[in-house]
C-alpha positions as MATLAB code, in Angstrom:
seq = 'NSITMSSATPPPPPPVSLGKPSLRHRLESYYSLVAPEAIANKEEWTRKFEIIYTKFGGDHIKETKLADKLAKKYGEQVRLLVAPPHRSQRQQVRAANDGDGRVKKGNVQ';
ca = [
       0.175   -0.197    0.177;
       1.544    3.136   -0.949;
       0.435    6.614   -0.335;
      -0.044    9.250   -2.986;
       0.102   12.931   -2.111;
      -2.128   15.237   -4.161;
      -0.145   17.360   -6.359;
      -1.895   20.246   -4.492;
      -0.169   19.510   -1.406;
       3.266   21.084   -0.763;
       5.929   19.021    0.508;
       6.976   19.479    4.076;
       9.572   22.211    5.005;
      13.092   20.959    5.588;
      14.006   20.493    9.301;
      15.390   23.707   10.848;
      18.981   22.998   10.368;
      22.295   24.726    9.290;
      21.789   23.155    5.930;
      21.279   24.823    2.628;
      17.604   23.797    2.102;
      16.557   25.010    5.318;
      18.034   28.446    5.091;
      16.394   28.635    1.975;
      13.080   27.791    2.967;
      13.298   29.845    6.246;
      14.279   33.021    4.016;
      11.734   32.567    1.474;
       9.330   32.560    4.197;
      10.561   35.848    5.669;
      10.638   37.404    2.481;
       7.107   36.414    1.860;
       6.035   38.575    4.861;
       8.419   41.400    5.115;
       9.238   42.224    1.292;
       7.787   39.687   -1.247;
       9.247   41.369   -4.431;
      12.528   40.112   -3.266;
      11.688   36.631   -4.189;
       8.874   37.201   -6.978;
      11.520   36.687   -9.436;
      12.707   33.028   -9.426;
      15.906   33.283  -11.088;
      17.155   36.345   -9.605;
      16.206   35.124   -6.336;
      18.037   31.910   -6.769;
      21.298   33.832   -7.804;
      20.755   36.184   -4.594;
      20.173   33.262   -2.604;
      23.407   31.702   -3.256;
      25.301   35.166   -2.589;
      23.608   35.221    0.793;
      24.423   31.214    1.362;
      28.065   32.072    0.808;
      28.241   34.889    3.179;
      25.839   33.710    5.730;
      25.234   30.240    5.489;
      26.263   27.267    7.459;
      27.145   28.620   10.939;
      24.979   29.758   13.613;
      26.981   33.220   14.230;
      26.901   33.866   10.376;
      23.106   33.322   10.472;
      22.532   35.354   13.500;
      24.313   38.156   11.771;
      22.136   37.628    8.763;
      19.008   37.652   10.979;
      20.224   41.212   12.557;
      20.842   42.678    9.231;
      17.505   41.644    8.194;
      15.929   42.952   11.286;
      17.665   46.431   10.758;
      16.582   46.749    7.491;
      12.804   45.451    7.540;
      12.122   45.986   11.384;
      11.746   44.132   14.392;
       8.098   42.913   13.700;
       9.217   39.703   11.918;
      12.694   37.893   12.650;
      14.544   35.364   10.302;
      14.296   32.187   12.378;
      18.105   31.238   13.342;
      18.786   27.470   13.467;
      20.534   26.625   16.765;
      24.158   25.800   16.861;
      23.598   22.123   17.547;
      21.603   21.643   14.334;
      24.469   20.755   12.111;
      24.812   17.135   10.454;
      27.663   16.164   12.542;
      25.978   17.223   15.911;
      22.672   15.383   15.209;
      24.788   12.187   14.894;
      26.574   12.704   17.944;
      23.301   13.665   19.843;
      22.050    9.692   18.427;
      24.999    8.588   20.300;
      24.457   10.278   23.637;
      27.303   12.648   22.748;
      29.852   10.252   24.047;
      30.855    8.908   20.411;
      29.873    5.384   21.343;
      26.950    3.786   19.629;
      24.238    2.597   21.823;
      21.988   -0.284   21.477;
      18.818    0.844   19.471;
      20.515    3.787   17.893;
      22.213    1.334   15.070;
      19.750    1.084   12.124;
];
């Protein structure tokens, strides 16, 4: 039995992490509220996002700087959601191992 999704149902958002798909989704959600024109042209937005990700992506401190910069430009009413520092892929694996580097029974699939 397979479950088919209706074409009208959008895919679920990526989990909040320091990854590229997560930042893109969070930025698109943010801009849709504060400056929809910034993401209206998909080709231009894709180019701008690559620049933003190169400068601010993949790091909690950099994302925080981006959120601060956007708040300064667009106001504090809506803030960009920043991924917590522990949400990188490497850290998620460590968390599954209870943080001591040893794999626990039940954590191996």
